[in-house]
């Protein structure tokens, strides 16, 4: 079931504005949330930087002149145009951006002044979550650029990836539930090919991650290497049984020593 929950979480990536609002308020019901008067629509919107202002204003012109290129190529072309833009023309966008940021600062101060302590705390917590999410995405992008191997998939993950497109269901969640039910009904022999693929993928990952970590050490990025600390071994029933006579003997010796001292 843990694997199902993980997949369900990945499948549902669209978060509505109402859900974001509920998280910001830190409450369990929409009624409590809206009673606090928090609205993301009321918060001042961050202004664009000079570069992004240039992109927004000039994109239609570049698109009209280059209708055959895709979005990525169009952005690359516009970025090149920005780099070659004379300083006098860049200053126009920079001054406009500076003015907008000054206005934004005043609006933010006025917006925060009207918040209750509870609202301010809720928005601060939401901001902390967003910053943590951005840091996580930044680290993930960096690891992707550095070529970190993908983690191994388990047998159920492999089964889902193979059957997902062909399965019926009105939503990704419905499809995953259907596939989970199918997986539960498979016999051990039917699951075996997926178990073997999962084991092969695990070996692939271990080999690739060792090579990658060695490369990271050479690049001076030991911070990206897994910790070598060994986890303490769990005591099995057998080892616990063996240790019991030793503890009992120790207790007996302590009792004898105590009685001997009392006799003296």
Tab-separated table of C-alpha atoms in Angstrom:
chain	number	residue	atom	x	y	z
A	1	UNK	CA	0.000	0.000	0.000
A	2	UNK	CA	2.935	2.342	0.614
A	3	UNK	CA	3.875	2.035	-3.043
A	4	UNK	CA	0.304	2.849	-4.056
A	5	UNK	CA	0.210	5.939	-1.877
A	6	UNK	CA	3.517	7.084	-3.327
A	7	UNK	CA	2.267	6.658	-6.888
A	8	UNK	CA	-1.019	8.359	-6.125
A	9	UNK	CA	0.876	11.327	-4.758
A	10	UNK	CA	2.973	11.588	-7.899
A	11	UNK	CA	0.029	11.164	-10.233
A	12	UNK	CA	-2.031	14.008	-8.787
A	13	UNK	CA	0.197	16.992	-9.554
A	14	UNK	CA	-2.473	19.648	-10.088
A	15	UNK	CA	-3.194	21.537	-6.867
A	16	UNK	CA	-6.130	23.908	-6.946
A	17	UNK	CA	-6.035	27.424	-5.586
A	18	UNK	CA	-8.445	26.422	-2.828
A	19	UNK	CA	-6.070	23.676	-1.650
A	20	UNK	CA	-3.133	26.073	-1.593
A	21	UNK	CA	-5.256	28.477	0.423
A	22	UNK	CA	-6.134	25.776	2.934
A	23	UNK	CA	-2.456	24.924	3.383
A	24	UNK	CA	-1.653	28.589	3.951
A	25	UNK	CA	-4.271	28.805	6.660
A	26	UNK	CA	-3.182	25.576	8.296
A	27	UNK	CA	-6.758	24.492	8.984
A	28	UNK	CA	-8.864	21.540	8.000
A	29	UNK	CA	-11.964	23.201	6.616
A	30	UNK	CA	-12.688	25.846	4.014
A	31	UNK	CA	-15.128	27.569	6.383
A	32	UNK	CA	-12.419	28.208	9.008
A	33	UNK	CA	-9.978	29.268	6.314
A	34	UNK	CA	-12.184	31.884	4.698
A	35	UNK	CA	-13.320	33.153	8.100
A	36	UNK	CA	-9.722	34.278	8.651
A	37	UNK	CA	-9.999	36.484	5.591
A	38	UNK	CA	-6.824	35.297	3.870
A	39	UNK	CA	-6.923	35.614	0.101
A	40	UNK	CA	-3.980	34.994	-2.177
A	41	UNK	CA	-5.651	37.292	-4.704
A	42	UNK	CA	-5.302	40.212	-2.307
A	43	UNK	CA	-1.558	39.761	-1.824
A	44	UNK	CA	0.629	42.056	-3.978
A	45	UNK	CA	2.077	40.362	-7.042
A	46	UNK	CA	5.853	40.377	-7.431
A	47	UNK	CA	6.914	42.570	-10.378
A	48	UNK	CA	8.921	41.282	-13.325
A	49	UNK	CA	12.660	41.771	-13.594
A	50	UNK	CA	14.005	43.853	-16.483
A	51	UNK	CA	14.864	40.707	-18.449
A	52	UNK	CA	11.446	39.082	-18.052
A	53	UNK	CA	9.721	42.366	-18.844
A	54	UNK	CA	11.685	42.383	-22.110
A	55	UNK	CA	10.591	38.796	-22.858
A	56	UNK	CA	6.911	39.475	-22.182
A	57	UNK	CA	6.780	42.653	-24.247
A	58	UNK	CA	8.743	41.308	-27.231
A	59	UNK	CA	7.583	37.701	-27.462
A	60	UNK	CA	4.693	38.411	-29.887
A	61	UNK	CA	7.068	40.231	-32.253
A	62	UNK	CA	9.671	37.437	-32.170
A	63	UNK	CA	6.956	34.791	-32.603
A	64	UNK	CA	5.543	36.618	-35.626
A	65	UNK	CA	8.983	36.834	-37.221
A	66	UNK	CA	9.839	33.191	-36.411
A	67	UNK	CA	6.594	31.200	-36.639
A	68	UNK	CA	8.380	27.934	-37.482
A	69	UNK	CA	10.498	27.578	-34.285
A	70	UNK	CA	9.328	26.020	-31.025
A	71	UNK	CA	9.101	27.701	-27.635
A	72	UNK	CA	12.564	26.675	-26.469
A	73	UNK	CA	14.266	27.939	-29.611
A	74	UNK	CA	12.226	31.143	-29.441
A	75	UNK	CA	13.359	31.744	-25.859
A	76	UNK	CA	16.978	31.111	-26.828
A	77	UNK	CA	16.658	33.612	-29.654
A	78	UNK	CA	15.135	36.240	-27.358
A	79	UNK	CA	17.834	35.668	-24.725
A	80	UNK	CA	20.461	36.320	-27.380
A	81	UNK	CA	18.672	39.515	-28.402
A	82	UNK	CA	18.659	40.679	-24.770
A	83	UNK	CA	22.395	40.100	-24.443
A	84	UNK	CA	23.039	42.156	-27.566
A	85	UNK	CA	20.651	44.923	-26.578
A	86	UNK	CA	22.429	48.300	-26.169
A	87	UNK	CA	22.831	49.528	-22.582
A	88	UNK	CA	20.639	52.564	-23.279
A	89	UNK	CA	17.720	50.319	-24.308
A	90	UNK	CA	18.267	47.923	-21.406
A	91	UNK	CA	18.112	50.880	-19.033
A	92	UNK	CA	14.518	51.544	-20.089
A	93	UNK	CA	13.484	48.083	-18.831
A	94	UNK	CA	15.678	48.346	-15.731
A	95	UNK	CA	14.187	51.697	-14.729
A	96	UNK	CA	10.654	50.414	-15.244
A	97	UNK	CA	11.457	47.343	-13.143
A	98	UNK	CA	13.005	49.492	-10.404
A	99	UNK	CA	9.875	51.646	-10.228
A	100	UNK	CA	7.658	48.551	-10.011
A	101	UNK	CA	9.754	47.071	-7.191
A	102	UNK	CA	9.488	50.297	-5.203
A	103	UNK	CA	5.715	50.229	-5.615
A	104	UNK	CA	5.667	46.540	-4.679
A	105	UNK	CA	7.583	47.223	-1.456
A	106	UNK	CA	5.011	49.785	-0.340
A	107	UNK	CA	2.101	47.496	-1.216
A	108	UNK	CA	3.631	44.582	0.704
A	109	UNK	CA	4.111	46.753	3.788
A	110	UNK	CA	0.481	47.924	3.609
A	111	UNK	CA	-0.750	44.354	3.057
A	112	UNK	CA	1.166	42.975	6.053
A	113	UNK	CA	-0.050	45.805	8.287
A	114	UNK	CA	-3.684	44.701	7.877
A	115	UNK	CA	-3.049	41.036	8.741
A	116	UNK	CA	-3.941	39.545	12.102
A	117	UNK	CA	-1.178	37.641	13.958
A	118	UNK	CA	-2.775	34.327	12.917
A	119	UNK	CA	-2.883	35.358	9.252
A	120	UNK	CA	0.702	36.608	9.346
A	121	UNK	CA	1.865	33.331	10.914
A	122	UNK	CA	-0.047	31.289	8.308
A	123	UNK	CA	1.431	33.221	5.395
A	124	UNK	CA	4.912	33.000	6.916
A	125	UNK	CA	4.557	29.225	7.152
A	126	UNK	CA	3.357	29.029	3.547
A	127	UNK	CA	6.310	31.126	2.435
A	128	UNK	CA	8.660	28.769	4.316
A	129	UNK	CA	7.124	25.787	2.529
A	130	UNK	CA	7.467	27.442	-0.852
A	131	UNK	CA	11.109	28.276	-0.196
A	132	UNK	CA	11.786	24.686	0.892
A	133	UNK	CA	10.088	23.439	-2.269
A	134	UNK	CA	12.180	25.763	-4.448
A	135	UNK	CA	15.372	24.575	-2.723
A	136	UNK	CA	14.340	20.971	-3.285
A	137	UNK	CA	13.652	21.609	-6.986
A	138	UNK	CA	16.979	23.414	-7.341
A	139	UNK	CA	18.845	20.469	-5.812
A	140	UNK	CA	16.917	18.051	-8.028
A	141	UNK	CA	17.810	20.041	-11.163
A	142	UNK	CA	21.453	20.131	-10.118
A	143	UNK	CA	21.554	16.365	-9.562
A	144	UNK	CA	19.931	15.823	-12.961
A	145	UNK	CA	22.535	18.036	-14.626
A	146	UNK	CA	25.292	16.113	-12.829
A	147	UNK	CA	23.854	12.867	-14.198
A	148	UNK	CA	22.843	11.202	-10.938
A	149	UNK	CA	21.407	7.733	-11.684
A	150	UNK	CA	17.691	7.220	-11.239
A	151	UNK	CA	16.664	5.229	-8.185
A	152	UNK	CA	15.598	1.626	-8.770
A	153	UNK	CA	11.929	0.798	-9.240
A	154	UNK	CA	10.157	-1.920	-7.315
A	155	UNK	CA	8.154	-4.698	-8.952
A	156	UNK	CA	4.838	-2.878	-8.627
A	157	UNK	CA	6.258	0.321	-10.149
A	158	UNK	CA	7.468	-1.639	-13.165
A	159	UNK	CA	4.081	-3.332	-13.508
A	160	UNK	CA	2.303	0.046	-13.398
A	161	UNK	CA	4.606	1.654	-15.968
A	162	UNK	CA	3.980	-1.274	-18.323
A	163	UNK	CA	0.188	-1.367	-17.947
A	164	UNK	CA	-0.700	2.278	-17.229
A	165	UNK	CA	-1.431	3.458	-20.789
A	166	UNK	CA	-3.474	0.381	-21.639
A	167	UNK	CA	-5.521	0.434	-18.431
A	168	UNK	CA	-8.995	1.914	-18.274
A	169	UNK	CA	-9.953	4.714	-15.926
A	170	UNK	CA	-11.300	8.225	-16.059
A	171	UNK	CA	-8.391	9.624	-14.049
A	172	UNK	CA	-4.807	8.694	-13.134
A	173	UNK	CA	-6.000	7.883	-9.611
A	174	UNK	CA	-8.700	5.540	-10.925
A	175	UNK	CA	-6.164	3.841	-13.184
A	176	UNK	CA	-3.741	3.333	-10.305
A	177	UNK	CA	-6.462	1.836	-8.129
A	178	UNK	CA	-7.411	-0.504	-10.944
A	179	UNK	CA	-3.785	-1.538	-11.456
A	180	UNK	CA	-3.315	-2.076	-7.741
A	181	UNK	CA	-6.297	-4.416	-7.680
A	182	UNK	CA	-4.884	-6.266	-10.701
A	183	UNK	CA	-1.497	-6.584	-8.994
A	184	UNK	CA	-3.089	-7.995	-5.837
A	185	UNK	CA	-4.808	-10.711	-7.878
A	186	UNK	CA	-1.621	-11.852	-9.648
A	187	UNK	CA	-0.107	-15.140	-8.536
A	188	UNK	CA	3.484	-15.409	-7.313
A	189	UNK	CA	4.549	-16.884	-10.648
A	190	UNK	CA	2.913	-13.988	-12.536
A	191	UNK	CA	4.677	-11.459	-10.314
A	192	UNK	CA	8.045	-13.180	-10.673
A	193	UNK	CA	9.095	-11.474	-13.976
A	194	UNK	CA	8.483	-8.063	-12.406
A	195	UNK	CA	10.355	-9.098	-9.252
A	196	UNK	CA	13.306	-10.133	-11.405
A	197	UNK	CA	13.244	-6.861	-13.338
A	198	UNK	CA	13.183	-4.981	-10.045
A	199	UNK	CA	16.182	-6.929	-8.782
A	200	UNK	CA	18.063	-6.239	-12.029
A	201	UNK	CA	17.220	-2.549	-11.732
A	202	UNK	CA	18.515	-2.515	-8.163
A	203	UNK	CA	21.847	-3.980	-9.297
A	204	UNK	CA	21.978	-1.440	-12.132
A	205	UNK	CA	21.449	1.395	-9.671
A	206	UNK	CA	24.087	0.193	-7.216
A	207	UNK	CA	26.678	-0.087	-9.981
A	208	UNK	CA	25.836	3.302	-11.480
A	209	UNK	CA	25.654	5.152	-8.144
A	210	UNK	CA	29.083	3.880	-7.100
A	211	UNK	CA	30.642	5.177	-10.319
A	212	UNK	CA	28.758	8.464	-10.011
A	213	UNK	CA	29.801	9.000	-6.393
A	214	UNK	CA	33.432	8.294	-7.283
A	215	UNK	CA	33.155	10.962	-9.967
A	216	UNK	CA	31.594	13.430	-7.510
A	217	UNK	CA	34.478	12.872	-5.066
A	218	UNK	CA	36.931	13.671	-7.866
A	219	UNK	CA	35.007	16.884	-8.552
A	220	UNK	CA	35.135	17.845	-4.881
A	221	UNK	CA	31.414	17.262	-4.299
A	222	UNK	CA	31.608	14.904	-1.316
A	223	UNK	CA	28.417	16.567	-0.063
A	224	UNK	CA	26.491	14.624	-2.706
A	225	UNK	CA	27.884	11.246	-1.674
A	226	UNK	CA	25.775	8.973	0.508
A	227	UNK	CA	26.692	8.700	4.165
A	228	UNK	CA	28.832	5.684	4.996
A	229	UNK	CA	27.459	5.361	8.530
A	230	UNK	CA	26.248	1.869	9.231
A	231	UNK	CA	22.802	1.454	10.734
A	232	UNK	CA	22.688	-0.446	14.063
A	233	UNK	CA	21.655	-4.035	13.542
A	234	UNK	CA	18.258	-5.016	14.885
A	235	UNK	CA	18.296	-7.752	17.489
A	236	UNK	CA	16.659	-10.913	16.264
A	237	UNK	CA	14.663	-13.239	18.475
A	238	UNK	CA	17.564	-15.696	18.465
A	239	UNK	CA	20.171	-13.154	19.618
A	240	UNK	CA	17.790	-11.885	22.280
A	241	UNK	CA	17.318	-15.438	23.510
A	242	UNK	CA	21.084	-15.954	23.718
A	243	UNK	CA	21.555	-12.716	25.630
A	244	UNK	CA	18.911	-13.597	28.233
A	245	UNK	CA	21.031	-16.185	30.172
A	246	UNK	CA	23.919	-13.708	30.287
A	247	UNK	CA	21.684	-11.022	31.815
A	248	UNK	CA	20.218	-13.537	34.263
A	249	UNK	CA	23.691	-14.649	35.354
A	250	UNK	CA	24.734	-11.043	35.866
A	251	UNK	CA	21.688	-10.386	38.044
A	252	UNK	CA	22.438	-13.458	40.167
A	253	UNK	CA	26.003	-12.316	40.738
A	254	UNK	CA	24.814	-8.871	41.841
A	255	UNK	CA	22.331	-10.450	44.324
A	256	UNK	CA	25.028	-12.725	45.780
A	257	UNK	CA	27.448	-9.831	46.149
A	258	UNK	CA	24.810	-7.710	47.860
A	259	UNK	CA	23.878	-10.482	50.341
A	260	UNK	CA	27.549	-11.139	51.111
A	261	UNK	CA	28.099	-7.483	51.989
A	262	UNK	CA	25.047	-7.451	54.248
A	263	UNK	CA	26.341	-10.538	56.143
A	264	UNK	CA	29.661	-8.792	56.743
